[in-house]
Each structure stands twice: as structure tokens, then as C-alpha cells.
Amino acid sequence: MKFIFDNDTWQEIFGSIKKSKLRTAITVIGVLWGIFLFITLLGAARGMENGFDKEFSNLATNSIFLWAQRTSMPNKGFQRGRQLRLKIQDVEAIRRQIPDIEFVVPRDVQGVFGGPPAQIKRKTNTKTYKLFGDYPTLDNVNKVKLLDGRFINSSDINNERKICIIGEKIVDELFEKDEKPVGDFLEINGSFFQIVGTYKDNGTSFEGDDSVYIPFTTYRKINNTGDNIGWMVIAANKEADILEVEKNVKTLLKRRHGAHQDDERAFGSFNFGEMFAKITGFVKGIKFLTWFVGISTLIAGVIAIGSILLITVKERTKEIGIRRALGATPRDVKGQIVLESVFLTIIAGILGIIFGGFVLMIINATLAGGDGFPFVNPTVNIPIAIGAVLALVTFGTLIGLIPAQRAVSIRPIEALREE
Amino acid sequence: MIEIKKLHKSYPMGKDSLHVLKGLDLEIKEGEFVSIMGASGSGKSTLLNILGLLDTHDEGEYFLNGQKIEKLNEKKAAVLRNKFLGFVFQSFNLITYKTALENVAMPLYYKGLGRKERQEVALDYLDKVGLKDWANHLPSELSGGQKQRVAIARALVTQPKVVLADEPTGALDSVTSGSVMELLTKINNEGMTILVITHEEEIAAMTKRIVRLRDGVITSDVKPKKLQKA
């Protein structure tokens, strides 16, 4: 061990490295490139994972959108092609009868699934926007990013209040810069609504930034929809099998609405949980690939160091022979070569980590500023970086042993033989 | 200092083996200046390699400084070489990317001396061979004769018991050869045992004892008259 900290050992190593500067540099670049790729890829994958996490943090990811369609099979005396309607009572029934349900949020909209959008008037300006009738629980499945004021509350629902929350774009289009929308009034489909909040797009909802939210009960009343609801968002517990939940919900609804159990088209749905699982799987796949490619590149780099040292040993056969004639023990010779290998790998490794970190910083600065999907905070854990360096030391030692063994297997007399 | 008895050495050559040394007996005492002469193939280089612990003998006995040499592993051989032997080679065998001083200091490194002490001792020996001013020059900046002087300094620096010189003048012109031999003579006069291998009569004539080898046997072992006179 003393040998590693001996100044003279390093003098010898620097001496032999200096002897072939260019080759050493190229070799070092090989390993540097390997660990650079490793760190950059790993950080990028991590950034992507963070990006997805952040992107979907607004969302109950284990959820389904569900709506009613026309039946495609005759049942109970009804002909096929009957238009089904989801009822407000279905919400309670689903919540009660299906296990693993976290929320069921009924929703209504004007101006998305056919039909004209709502007429919104302020002073002399009239424009058309999407109009949503919602419950406060919407916030639980798809977070509303409020800029000002508040969202719908249960009191609004109970009292069928004429209040609304409007998107950023509407504020821009109907208000002057110095006007404050909250507290002001808008005329929606002929009725006046007080604005209680403004929101901005959260990136994962189809409301965008040009919609108006009003309480579900108010919506029902002004549109005369009775017990009908547009569609619902069903969020299951995180651990629940979302496909199973979807099946159970549909079975229940078909029974309640007199549709045939085999009728696949009676209710339509979009299984967000399933999609999310695919995305998660994709990110996992990328991560695995990153590790695989990174480690392979690293090994390739270290092997390059080994082979370069092997060539160096061959070139230095005579020098090694001289050293041995002068009293270098096989251990001296071996130690020097192994240490040279380890030294080169560590230098390359550290430089690679620094460059990798630098590139990640650039990625972070250019792509991840603000809402920059898909890279958010691309980083590599310190333990992983340290682990990578330790792995390099190990590989460097192992690979260095090959040329070292070669060096001492040549007998000094053979090394010194006159050509 | 060196004593060999019935020394045999053969090299395998395919199915047969080449019998190079056929039972040599030789004794070299402390302070002697001996040359071993022979044509190429006479076995003189093999003998030097065995004496220099760079090769092993098959049969017979070899005593170096009273110590019987047998079953040496590489490590022990390296330590003994460092302790007892100094080498001078025909092609100098200096390390090209090290300065004259570093070359001379190298055996001391393997001996385990500190850096500063190494430099001091090495400089002393460079001074001794008249190259103190060339200490920081690379071998490529030195003439053949100067290189061999550096090599001699390197051989002497560990204060060995014996200096083994393999054709030390083989790569030098006659004038330079003469001065190298003078240097060796001077060192011998200071008490160092020196063994020179050569095929040149003039070189051998400058030593104090000539051993002739032919086909692996010693054919003569004489002390030149002019030296006996002296």
C-alpha cells in the first residue's frame, strides 16, 4: 500500500505516460467517452423520468374517462342503436358498489363533443368558449392551476351559484391589462356569472386555457340536463388493477342501463391508467437501455486501456528487461503497470463525470427551464457517480493485470537479447 | 567472489537440445579483472547470463559471494542482482526517456533509497566517470562513449561485488573503446571485481586475466605477461 503513496512510484508512472503522450491521451479519451455517455444518458433518463413525474403530477394517473354511447346489441326488448345516457345516480352507484374506487367525478361540457360552444359576453365583446360544469372533486383527478381567486366549492354546488372560473386566454381576450377579472361579471348564455377565479393550462387537460368552469348543478339547471351527465372521470386507488376496475364499472353500468353484457359499444372509455403504465414501462426500458449502453461503453473503454497497455508493454519489453536486470522485482514491474492502468482510468473517469455533469447542466439550462418537458432536473446520484469510479478502478486493475502479467512473463534475458 | 563448479547448460532445440556449457570450472577472486574470450557460439554470453542471474544453470554449482545460487525465483534473483551485480551492456541499454542522472539513479530506486539520496549518490558516480556536466542530458544527446560511461556509472552505483560487462566496447570505435577500458581499469584498481566478455584481442589484452572459451569448455586461462610484470 505504501507503494501507492510513494512519490517515486508516481515519478515513474508520469515518466512512462509522458513518453507516449498522444497515445495516452487517445486512450484516456476512450474511457472518458464511455463514462461521459454513461453519466449523460443516465442523467437524461433521470430527467425524463422526473419530467413525466412532474407532467403527470396534476393527474390521478390510475384513472379512466368514461362516457355513454349507443347500444350495438338489442336487449330487454330494446332495439340496438339506443342512445344511452350516464345519470348522476350512476356516480353514487359506482362509488358504492365497485371496490378500489377513489373518486368518481361527473362532468358536463358544452362545445367539445359537438354542439356549439357557449356565448360569453363582456361589455360589448362576445366570444365563444368551452363551458364546463364541474364538481370541486375535479381538482383531485386533474389539478386546476389557479392564477387568482378560488375554484368551485361545495357551497357553490349546493346553492347552484352563478359563479365561474375562467382561463388565462379569456382574461386576455375580454379584459384590459389593468382590469382585475376576479369579482367582475360575465354573461354566459344570457345569464350573468360572477368570476371567482382564473386558471392557467396545466398541460394535461383538454380544457386548455380558454374554458369556463361553472358549478355542475348550475350547469345542469341552465342547460336543462336533468340527471344526465356528460362523462365521468373514475380514479382508482394507486395499487388497484385499473383494467379490472374498468371492466367492473362497465358491467355495473350495462346492468343499470339495460344494455347487453356483451355489448362492447354501449359505453366508451379511455383508460388513462393503462396508458400511464405503458409510459412508465417505456421510461423503465430507457433506463435499462441507458445502464446497458453506459456500462458496455465503459467496459469497451477500459478494454481499450488494457490493449494499449499491452502494446506499450510489448514496446517497452527491453526497458522492462533493463529494469529487471537492475533489480526491479516482478512485483515492482507489475505494480507499476497496474497502477498506470488504474491511474489512467481514474483520470478519464473523473474527467468523463465532469463533462457529463457539464452537459447535463446545459441540457437542464436549455430544455428544463420552466415547464420544459420532457427533461426536468436531469441528475445523477452521487452514489452512482462514486460507484462508477469504483467500478472503473476495479476494471482498470483487472485489465491492467493482463499486460502486467505479460510484462513479468518475459524473462529479462529475452528482453535484453540483442536484435 | 565467483565460483562455478562443473557448470552445465543446454537449450532445447526442437527435439534435441543444444549443449552450450559443458562443465565449466572457474573461480574469480575479489579484485580481479577478467576477460572471457570466445568466438560467437562459444557459450560466453550464456555464461555471463548465468553469472548475472539472468538465466539458470542445469547442473553444477554456482557460488556468488559465498552464497550458493539455486532455485531462485524472480524476486530473489532481482534482489541479488541489485545487491551484488552491476551490468554493462554492448548497446548501453539506457532508458531513453530518462536523463543520465535518472538512469544512474534507477538501481538505487529499486534498492529503496530516498529520492534525494539517490540523486546525490548518482551525481557522485557520474562525476566519477567524468560526466557530471551531462547529468541532465537524455541518452540521445550523448555520444556512444558517454552513454557507456553512464552505463558504467549505473553499474557501479549500488556498490556491487562484481561488474559484468557484455562486449562493453562492441558498439564503440577504437579510441573510445580504449578510454572505456581505461575507465574500467581505473575502477578495477580501486578494488572492483570486473568480468568482461569480448571477442576482441586488444580489449582482452587490457584485462589482467584472460579466460578462453571454445565450444562450451575453457581452453585456456592465462594472465598476460606484461600485467604480471606490473
XYZ file of C-alpha atoms in Angstrom:
649
model
C 0.000 0.000 0.000
C 2.892 2.292 0.799
C 3.896 1.887 -2.790
C 0.791 3.754 -3.979
C 1.617 6.813 -1.917
C 5.277 6.752 -2.810
C 6.263 9.865 -4.709
C 8.828 7.872 -6.700
C 6.235 5.428 -7.966
C 4.318 8.310 -9.449
C 7.502 9.772 -10.873
C 7.978 6.523 -12.742
C 4.354 6.454 -13.927
C 4.405 10.027 -15.145
C 7.700 9.299 -16.852
C 6.243 6.444 -18.855
C 2.993 8.304 -19.573
C 4.897 11.336 -20.806
C 6.803 9.065 -23.130
C 3.724 8.493 -25.292
C 1.541 11.498 -24.657
C -0.649 11.284 -27.730
C -1.442 7.620 -27.320
C -2.168 8.068 -23.653
C -4.466 10.966 -24.457
C -6.387 8.980 -27.055
C -6.733 6.063 -24.678
C -7.958 8.311 -21.921
C -10.486 9.795 -24.320
C -11.842 6.288 -24.910
C -12.703 5.761 -21.275
C -13.688 9.384 -20.853
C -16.169 8.965 -23.665
C -17.531 5.827 -22.045
C -18.187 7.349 -18.678
C -19.339 10.579 -20.283
C -22.020 8.668 -22.185
C -22.878 6.710 -19.077
C -23.385 9.806 -16.960
C -25.128 11.816 -19.657
C -27.517 9.024 -20.612
C -28.272 8.206 -17.012
C -28.887 11.841 -16.185
C -31.049 12.313 -19.260
C -33.101 9.226 -18.411
C -33.487 10.517 -14.898
C -34.503 13.913 -16.250
C -37.073 12.254 -18.470
C -38.449 10.264 -15.556
C -38.659 13.446 -13.500
C -40.287 15.150 -16.473
C -43.003 12.527 -16.722
C -43.483 12.536 -12.978
C -43.923 16.276 -12.978
C -46.126 16.251 -16.032
C -48.499 13.730 -14.547
C -48.373 15.055 -11.029
C -51.537 17.068 -11.913
C -53.287 13.889 -12.690
C -54.769 10.919 -10.919
C -52.796 8.534 -13.085
C -54.733 5.403 -12.253
C -57.924 6.666 -13.845
C -60.483 6.155 -16.618
C -62.580 8.575 -18.646
C -65.974 7.040 -19.303
C -68.952 8.097 -21.404
C -72.136 6.623 -22.785
C -72.662 5.681 -26.420
C -75.319 3.892 -28.481
C -76.010 0.219 -27.855
C -74.852 -2.167 -30.546
C -76.950 -5.155 -29.399
C -80.707 -5.469 -28.765
C -81.555 -6.237 -25.153
C -84.618 -6.440 -22.905
C -86.945 -5.522 -25.729
C -84.892 -2.502 -26.775
C -83.568 -2.335 -30.277
C -79.930 -1.845 -30.999
C -78.768 1.729 -31.586
C -80.421 3.146 -28.482
C -78.581 6.234 -27.142
C -77.543 5.678 -23.560
C -77.077 8.494 -21.049
C -74.983 8.451 -17.921
C -77.043 9.534 -14.924
C -75.952 11.356 -11.819
C -77.177 8.325 -9.843
C -74.574 6.171 -11.599
C -71.852 8.113 -9.806
C -73.062 7.105 -6.380
C -73.726 3.527 -7.519
C -70.177 3.144 -8.862
C -68.698 4.622 -5.705
C -70.656 2.235 -3.534
C -70.510 -0.977 -5.488
C -67.109 -1.085 -7.151
C -64.086 -1.804 -4.948
C -60.894 0.277 -5.083
C -62.593 3.450 -6.270
C -61.029 6.641 -5.018
C -63.122 9.291 -6.785
C -65.882 9.425 -9.319
C -66.186 12.866 -10.828
C -69.167 13.579 -13.099
C -68.587 16.255 -15.697
C -70.517 18.143 -18.349
C -69.348 20.286 -21.187
C -70.705 22.479 -23.891
C -68.668 22.954 -27.030
C -66.295 19.999 -27.011
C -68.159 16.894 -28.192
C -70.225 18.508 -30.933
C -72.736 21.262 -30.367
C -71.925 24.948 -30.345
C -69.728 26.404 -27.614
C -71.082 28.851 -25.082
C -71.568 32.511 -25.882
C -69.614 34.605 -23.432
C -70.211 38.333 -23.382
C -68.493 41.131 -21.539
C -69.460 44.693 -22.191
C -69.583 44.850 -25.987
C -67.359 41.824 -26.641
C -68.960 38.471 -27.364
C -66.878 35.362 -27.889
C -67.423 31.625 -27.794
C -65.680 29.374 -25.309
C -65.983 25.840 -23.928
C -68.171 25.700 -20.880
C -67.626 23.013 -18.220
C -69.976 22.011 -15.459
C -67.863 20.570 -12.670
C -67.649 19.423 -9.075
C -64.910 20.567 -6.690
C -63.566 16.969 -6.791
C -62.265 17.664 -10.310
C -59.277 19.120 -8.535
C -58.455 15.635 -7.232
C -58.234 13.967 -10.613
C -56.900 16.751 -12.762
C -55.475 19.634 -10.841
C -56.688 23.112 -11.779
C -53.810 25.582 -11.672
C -55.372 28.683 -10.231
C -53.798 32.026 -11.031
C -56.132 34.017 -8.825
C -59.235 33.514 -6.661
C -60.656 30.079 -5.960
C -62.144 27.029 -7.624
C -65.754 25.739 -7.290
C -66.650 24.687 -3.738
C -69.421 22.517 -2.298
C -71.418 25.548 -1.296
C -71.496 26.645 -4.953
C -72.811 23.169 -5.842
C -75.436 23.110 -3.139
C -76.710 26.631 -3.902
C -76.388 26.335 -7.691
C -74.432 29.576 -7.598
C -73.777 31.526 -10.735
C -70.042 31.786 -10.383
C -67.317 30.892 -12.866
C -63.590 30.305 -13.160
C -62.093 31.400 -16.478
C -58.927 30.572 -18.375
C -55.955 32.833 -18.919
C -56.756 33.279 -22.587
C -60.264 34.518 -21.839
C -58.828 37.045 -19.442
C -56.507 38.246 -22.199
C -59.270 38.466 -24.736
C -62.059 40.048 -22.724
C -60.198 42.215 -20.218
C -57.775 45.084 -20.464
C -54.375 44.662 -18.919
C -55.122 46.784 -15.860
C -58.516 45.187 -15.156
C -58.896 42.580 -12.461
C -61.261 39.794 -13.620
C -61.970 38.242 -10.190
C -65.122 39.842 -8.803
C -66.221 41.024 -12.236
C -69.162 39.566 -14.183
C -69.565 37.721 -17.485
C -72.729 36.990 -19.397
C -72.764 33.258 -20.173
C -75.523 32.054 -22.499
C -77.591 35.026 -21.399
C -77.096 34.746 -17.618
C -74.663 36.784 -15.560
C -71.968 34.883 -13.675
C -69.506 36.318 -11.210
C -65.879 35.452 -11.816
C -64.343 33.919 -8.673
C -61.094 32.617 -10.109
C -58.735 32.436 -13.061
C -56.591 29.479 -14.053
C -53.826 28.527 -16.411
C -53.376 25.420 -18.534
C -51.839 22.515 -16.557
C -50.731 20.743 -19.734
C -52.666 17.520 -19.286
C -56.316 18.502 -19.555
C -58.383 19.254 -22.593
C -59.820 22.376 -21.010
C -56.793 24.284 -22.240
C -56.647 27.914 -21.171
C -59.811 29.019 -22.939
C -62.572 27.338 -20.912
C -65.075 28.441 -18.345
C -65.835 26.306 -15.289
C -69.187 26.699 -13.570
C -70.691 24.528 -10.810
C -72.129 21.243 -12.073
C -75.526 21.934 -10.529
C -75.713 25.374 -12.102
C -74.782 23.917 -15.470
C -77.497 21.292 -15.131
C -80.059 23.914 -14.326
C -79.289 26.395 -17.108
C -78.930 23.647 -19.721
C -81.936 21.617 -18.559
C -79.936 18.389 -18.496
C -81.793 16.894 -15.536
C -79.983 13.831 -14.184
C -77.943 13.348 -17.330
C -74.221 13.814 -17.126
C -71.731 14.170 -19.961
C -68.994 11.814 -18.841
C -67.165 10.877 -15.720
C -63.626 10.503 -14.525
C -63.119 7.468 -12.330
C -59.936 7.349 -10.262
C -58.944 4.097 -8.603
C -56.520 3.574 -5.724
C -52.891 3.555 -6.786
C -52.463 -0.195 -6.323
C -55.727 -1.164 -7.998
C -55.774 -3.016 -11.304
C -57.260 -0.304 -13.490
C -58.327 -2.707 -16.244
C -60.294 -4.735 -13.700
C -61.914 -1.564 -12.377
C -62.869 -0.508 -15.906
C -64.476 -3.918 -16.543
C -66.416 -3.843 -13.255
C -67.681 -0.310 -13.849
C -68.889 -1.174 -17.337
C -70.611 -4.334 -16.131
C -72.434 -2.322 -13.496
C -73.433 0.427 -15.932
C -74.679 -2.015 -18.577
C -76.885 -3.631 -15.941
C -78.175 -0.286 -14.731
C -78.907 0.953 -18.235
C -80.371 -2.252 -19.630
C -77.587 -2.858 -22.138
C -76.469 -6.371 -23.061
C -73.463 -7.524 -21.024
C -71.588 -8.424 -24.206
C -72.251 -5.042 -25.789
C -68.781 -3.595 -26.155
C -70.006 -0.321 -27.590
C -72.602 0.726 -25.049
C -70.032 2.675 -23.047
C -66.886 4.246 -24.285
C -63.813 4.798 -22.188
C -60.275 5.924 -22.252
C -58.098 4.061 -19.806
C -55.524 6.555 -18.699
C -54.034 4.194 -16.122
C -53.181 1.699 -18.826
C -51.540 4.368 -20.937
C -49.626 5.634 -17.972
C -48.400 2.118 -17.224
C -47.079 1.970 -20.774
C -45.257 5.266 -20.350
C -43.789 4.090 -17.054
C -42.712 0.899 -18.774
C -41.146 2.930 -21.539
C -39.187 5.046 -19.067
C -38.038 1.880 -17.312
C -36.964 0.469 -20.652
C -34.989 3.615 -21.432
C -33.331 3.424 -18.040
C -32.349 -0.179 -18.558
C -31.005 0.635 -22.003
C -29.051 3.515 -20.526
C -27.402 1.315 -17.955
C -26.693 -1.325 -20.506
C -25.232 1.024 -23.111
C -23.391 3.066 -20.482
C -21.747 0.094 -18.825
C -20.902 -1.519 -22.145
C -19.232 1.654 -23.371
C -17.358 1.869 -20.115
C -16.103 -1.682 -20.427
C -15.115 -1.042 -24.027
C -13.121 1.978 -22.879
C -11.355 0.040 -20.158
C -10.551 -2.768 -22.552
C -9.015 -0.159 -24.828
C -6.766 0.910 -21.954
C -5.823 -2.715 -21.388
C -4.934 -3.276 -25.010
C -2.968 -0.052 -25.238
C -1.007 -1.061 -22.166
C -0.414 -4.436 -23.736
C 1.083 -2.741 -26.765
C 3.055 -0.427 -24.507
C 4.410 -3.400 -22.591
C 5.479 -5.022 -25.817
C 7.219 -1.846 -26.897
C 8.831 -1.489 -23.533
C 9.970 -5.097 -23.315
C 13.556 -4.005 -23.457
C 13.113 -1.263 -20.914
C 11.418 -3.694 -18.560
C 14.278 -6.115 -19.141
C 16.793 -3.395 -18.211
C 14.836 -2.522 -15.096
C 14.742 -6.135 -14.060
C 18.462 -6.555 -14.658
C 18.944 -3.519 -12.414
C 16.951 -5.119 -9.639
C 13.253 -4.492 -10.274
C 11.291 -7.387 -8.802
C 8.325 -8.774 -10.746
C 6.128 -7.044 -8.193
C 7.721 -3.672 -8.916
C 7.069 -4.123 -12.620
C 3.511 -5.412 -12.183
C 2.609 -2.787 -9.646
C 3.736 -0.020 -11.919
C 1.724 -1.226 -14.885
C -1.426 -1.895 -12.863
C -1.131 1.475 -11.184
C -0.651 3.114 -14.551
C -3.836 1.458 -15.780
C -5.798 2.437 -12.688
C -4.435 5.955 -12.801
C -5.452 6.436 -16.434
C -8.926 5.018 -15.839
C -9.498 7.216 -12.814
C -8.356 10.362 -14.578
C -10.520 9.505 -17.570
C -13.399 8.604 -15.303
C -13.294 11.804 -13.338
C -12.996 13.916 -16.470
C -15.884 11.985 -18.000
C -18.051 12.581 -14.953
C -17.204 16.269 -15.013
C -18.005 16.581 -18.727
C -21.155 14.512 -18.319
C -22.272 16.726 -15.476
C -21.498 19.774 -17.562
C -23.618 18.518 -20.463
C -26.449 17.708 -18.062
C -26.216 21.257 -16.772
C -26.519 22.546 -20.322
C -29.495 20.280 -21.013
C -31.073 21.482 -17.809
C -30.479 25.117 -18.660
C -31.737 24.921 -22.227
C -34.525 22.370 -22.061
C -35.665 22.186 -18.491
C -36.082 25.894 -17.852
C -39.643 26.473 -16.723
C -42.041 23.809 -17.931
C -39.540 22.211 -20.287
C -40.979 18.785 -20.816
C -39.626 16.129 -21.031
C -36.423 16.986 -19.127
C -36.760 18.066 -15.556
C -33.714 18.258 -13.335
C -31.551 15.689 -15.131
C -29.149 14.462 -12.450
C -27.048 11.500 -11.488
C -26.840 10.482 -7.859
C -23.506 10.967 -6.150
C -23.509 7.283 -5.074
C -23.910 6.243 -8.698
C -21.068 8.521 -9.780
C -18.855 7.165 -6.996
C -19.942 3.652 -7.876
C -18.947 4.272 -11.468
C -15.485 5.449 -10.390
C -15.067 2.412 -8.135
C -16.160 0.149 -10.972
C -13.562 1.862 -13.151
C -10.856 1.268 -10.561
C -11.830 -2.388 -10.407
C -11.966 -2.783 -14.174
C -8.742 -0.819 -14.513
C -6.983 -3.106 -12.044
C -8.287 -6.287 -13.611
C -7.485 -5.206 -17.136
C -4.080 -3.850 -16.030
C -3.214 -7.275 -14.626
C -3.156 -8.741 -18.133
C -0.349 -6.558 -19.524
C 1.360 -6.664 -16.125
C 1.409 -10.457 -16.192
C 2.679 -10.298 -19.738
C 5.464 -7.947 -18.691
C 6.785 -10.227 -15.981
C 6.353 -13.382 -18.028
C 9.119 -12.149 -20.329
C 12.417 -13.157 -18.801
C 14.970 -10.368 -18.559
C 17.426 -12.293 -20.686
C 14.916 -12.476 -23.527
C 14.086 -8.817 -23.154
C 17.757 -7.850 -23.318
C 18.713 -10.062 -26.233
C 20.475 -8.018 -28.873
C 18.495 -7.693 -32.062
C 33.803 -13.878 -5.268
C 32.502 -16.046 -8.100
C 32.983 -19.757 -8.103
C 31.482 -22.250 -10.513
C 31.944 -25.994 -10.495
C 31.090 -28.338 -13.354
C 28.538 -25.931 -14.735
C 26.300 -27.299 -17.485
C 23.703 -25.560 -19.559
C 21.741 -26.718 -22.552
C 18.926 -25.189 -24.522
C 16.139 -27.229 -26.028
C 16.182 -27.002 -29.824
C 13.139 -28.814 -31.073
C 13.548 -32.481 -30.201
C 17.248 -32.231 -29.436
C 18.961 -29.954 -27.059
C 21.930 -27.740 -27.617
C 24.612 -28.356 -25.044
C 26.169 -24.906 -24.630
C 28.224 -25.108 -21.455
C 29.906 -28.406 -20.878
C 31.076 -28.493 -17.321
C 32.886 -25.241 -16.618
C 35.069 -24.698 -13.574
C 36.060 -21.132 -12.848
C 36.967 -19.112 -9.835
C 37.218 -15.350 -9.804
C 38.593 -13.700 -6.720
C 37.788 -10.305 -5.349
C 39.506 -7.501 -7.221
C 40.227 -9.441 -10.361
C 39.824 -8.002 -13.853
C 38.947 -10.936 -16.035
C 38.005 -11.167 -19.663
C 36.190 -14.094 -21.150
C 37.031 -14.568 -24.798
C 35.495 -16.720 -27.410
C 34.001 -16.744 -30.848
C 30.258 -16.373 -31.162
C 28.591 -19.593 -30.142
C 31.324 -20.449 -27.721
C 28.952 -20.037 -24.810
C 30.384 -16.837 -23.359
C 27.106 -14.948 -23.357
C 25.313 -17.894 -21.777
C 27.960 -17.976 -19.083
C 27.518 -14.263 -18.447
C 23.734 -14.632 -18.222
C 24.103 -17.399 -15.672
C 26.672 -15.443 -13.686
C 24.380 -12.414 -13.910
C 21.415 -14.398 -12.588
C 19.524 -13.654 -15.754
C 19.452 -17.341 -16.572
C 19.670 -20.558 -14.614
C 22.145 -23.404 -14.949
C 21.152 -27.042 -15.359
C 23.890 -28.797 -13.443
C 26.863 -27.926 -11.325
C 27.267 -25.333 -8.617
C 27.495 -21.575 -8.616
C 28.573 -19.555 -5.597
C 28.184 -15.788 -5.703
C 29.874 -14.013 -2.809
C 29.884 -17.338 -0.985
C 26.176 -17.813 -1.441
C 25.045 -20.882 -3.325
C 22.764 -19.977 -6.183
C 19.953 -22.446 -6.678
C 16.228 -22.434 -7.094
C 15.999 -18.688 -7.297
C 12.641 -17.213 -8.002
C 12.469 -13.994 -9.974
C 12.078 -11.883 -6.905
C 15.144 -13.272 -5.122
C 17.144 -13.055 -8.322
C 16.139 -9.416 -8.727
C 17.214 -8.605 -5.188
C 20.559 -10.407 -5.600
C 21.212 -8.704 -8.927
C 20.517 -5.356 -7.345
C 22.723 -6.104 -4.368
C 25.717 -7.895 -5.855
C 25.854 -7.235 -9.578
C 26.341 -4.345 -11.926
C 25.678 -4.736 -15.640
C 27.263 -3.042 -18.605
C 25.825 -3.973 -21.973
C 27.075 -3.710 -25.515
C 24.198 -1.445 -26.565
C 24.314 0.555 -23.317
C 20.659 -0.169 -22.523
C 19.970 3.225 -21.071
C 16.324 4.194 -20.685
C 15.775 6.657 -23.470
C 13.316 8.993 -21.830
C 15.304 9.406 -18.651
C 18.253 11.720 -18.153
C 21.747 10.433 -17.480
C 21.263 11.171 -13.793
C 17.924 9.363 -13.623
C 19.398 6.378 -15.419
C 22.234 6.137 -12.938
C 19.851 6.577 -10.015
C 17.493 3.832 -11.128
C 19.123 0.828 -9.396
C 19.028 2.849 -6.184
C 15.284 3.292 -6.652
C 14.831 -0.457 -6.683
C 17.144 -0.696 -3.728
C 14.690 1.510 -1.853
C 16.723 4.672 -1.340
C 15.050 8.038 -0.948
C 14.920 10.415 -3.841
C 17.354 12.984 -2.582
C 19.932 10.411 -1.548
C 19.610 8.706 -4.916
C 20.280 11.929 -6.772
C 23.330 12.708 -4.655
C 24.876 9.273 -4.977
C 24.108 9.117 -8.699
C 25.726 12.503 -9.242
C 28.849 11.326 -7.400
C 29.145 8.376 -9.732
C 28.526 10.491 -12.814
C 31.344 12.700 -11.575
C 33.499 9.644 -11.239
C 33.043 8.782 -14.921
C 33.573 12.427 -15.857
C 30.027 13.260 -16.891
C 28.853 15.452 -14.067
C 28.087 18.265 -16.511
C 25.939 15.958 -18.613
C 23.711 14.838 -15.752
C 20.540 16.350 -17.136
C 21.011 15.247 -20.734
C 18.996 12.495 -22.331
C 20.877 9.499 -23.735
C 20.078 10.683 -27.251
C 22.179 13.792 -26.588
C 25.239 11.776 -25.607
C 27.945 10.147 -27.726
C 28.433 6.391 -27.660
C 31.366 6.649 -25.318
C 29.464 8.940 -22.997
C 26.492 6.566 -22.978
C 28.730 3.688 -21.988
C 30.227 5.813 -19.210
C 26.722 6.489 -17.937
C 26.014 2.764 -18.088
C 29.201 2.092 -16.113
C 28.206 4.659 -13.533
C 24.828 2.932 -13.302
C 26.523 -0.445 -12.834
C 28.673 0.938 -10.030
C 26.118 2.992 -8.197
C 24.861 0.197 -5.941
C 28.446 -0.683 -4.988
C 28.127 -4.218 -6.324
C 30.537 -7.066 -5.707
C 31.049 -7.734 -9.405
C 30.611 -5.728 -12.578
C 29.597 -7.862 -15.532
C 30.322 -6.239 -18.880
C 28.997 -7.856 -22.032
C 31.002 -6.608 -25.002
C 31.212 -3.158 -23.431
C 33.140 -1.784 -26.400
C 31.304 -3.675 -29.104
C 29.479 -0.595 -30.336
C 32.361 1.861 -29.970
C 35.272 2.959 -32.134
C 38.762 2.017 -31.074
C 39.681 5.335 -29.459
C 36.522 5.425 -27.383
C 36.912 1.722 -26.633
C 40.330 2.473 -25.235
C 39.027 5.170 -22.946
C 36.170 2.971 -21.720
C 38.654 0.215 -20.946
C 40.842 2.718 -19.158
C 37.874 3.680 -17.046
C 37.185 0.033 -16.223
C 40.858 -0.458 -15.356
C 40.735 2.544 -13.060
C 37.685 1.161 -11.336
C 39.362 -2.198 -11.014
C 42.363 -0.529 -9.457
C 40.050 0.825 -6.828
C 39.204 -2.750 -5.925
C 36.176 -3.644 -8.019
C 35.921 -7.136 -9.465
C 35.209 -6.874 -13.172
C 34.291 -9.521 -15.695
C 34.388 -8.522 -19.341
C 33.097 -10.572 -22.199
C 34.668 -9.811 -25.540
C 35.836 -11.297 -28.775
C 38.438 -8.614 -29.403
C 42.024 -9.497 -28.562
C 43.029 -5.882 -27.890
C 40.285 -5.489 -25.344
C 41.104 -8.749 -23.658
C 44.727 -7.726 -23.588
C 43.839 -4.778 -21.399
C 42.499 -7.027 -18.657
C 44.534 -8.871 -16.075
C 43.350 -12.385 -16.777
C 42.062 -13.958 -19.977
C 39.809 -16.990 -19.986
C 39.207 -18.517 -23.398
C 36.054 -20.440 -24.152
C 35.548 -22.716 -27.084
C 32.514 -24.895 -27.699
C 31.460 -24.700 -24.107
C 34.739 -25.609 -22.482
C 37.548 -23.475 -21.103
C 40.585 -23.905 -23.338
C 42.962 -21.560 -21.568
C 43.153 -19.343 -18.520
C 46.170 -17.035 -18.519
C 47.443 -13.846 -17.009
C 49.146 -11.709 -19.678
C 52.865 -11.296 -19.063
C 53.032 -7.581 -19.243
C 50.489 -7.361 -16.483
C 52.178 -9.975 -14.381
C 55.216 -7.817 -14.644
C 53.398 -4.793 -13.440
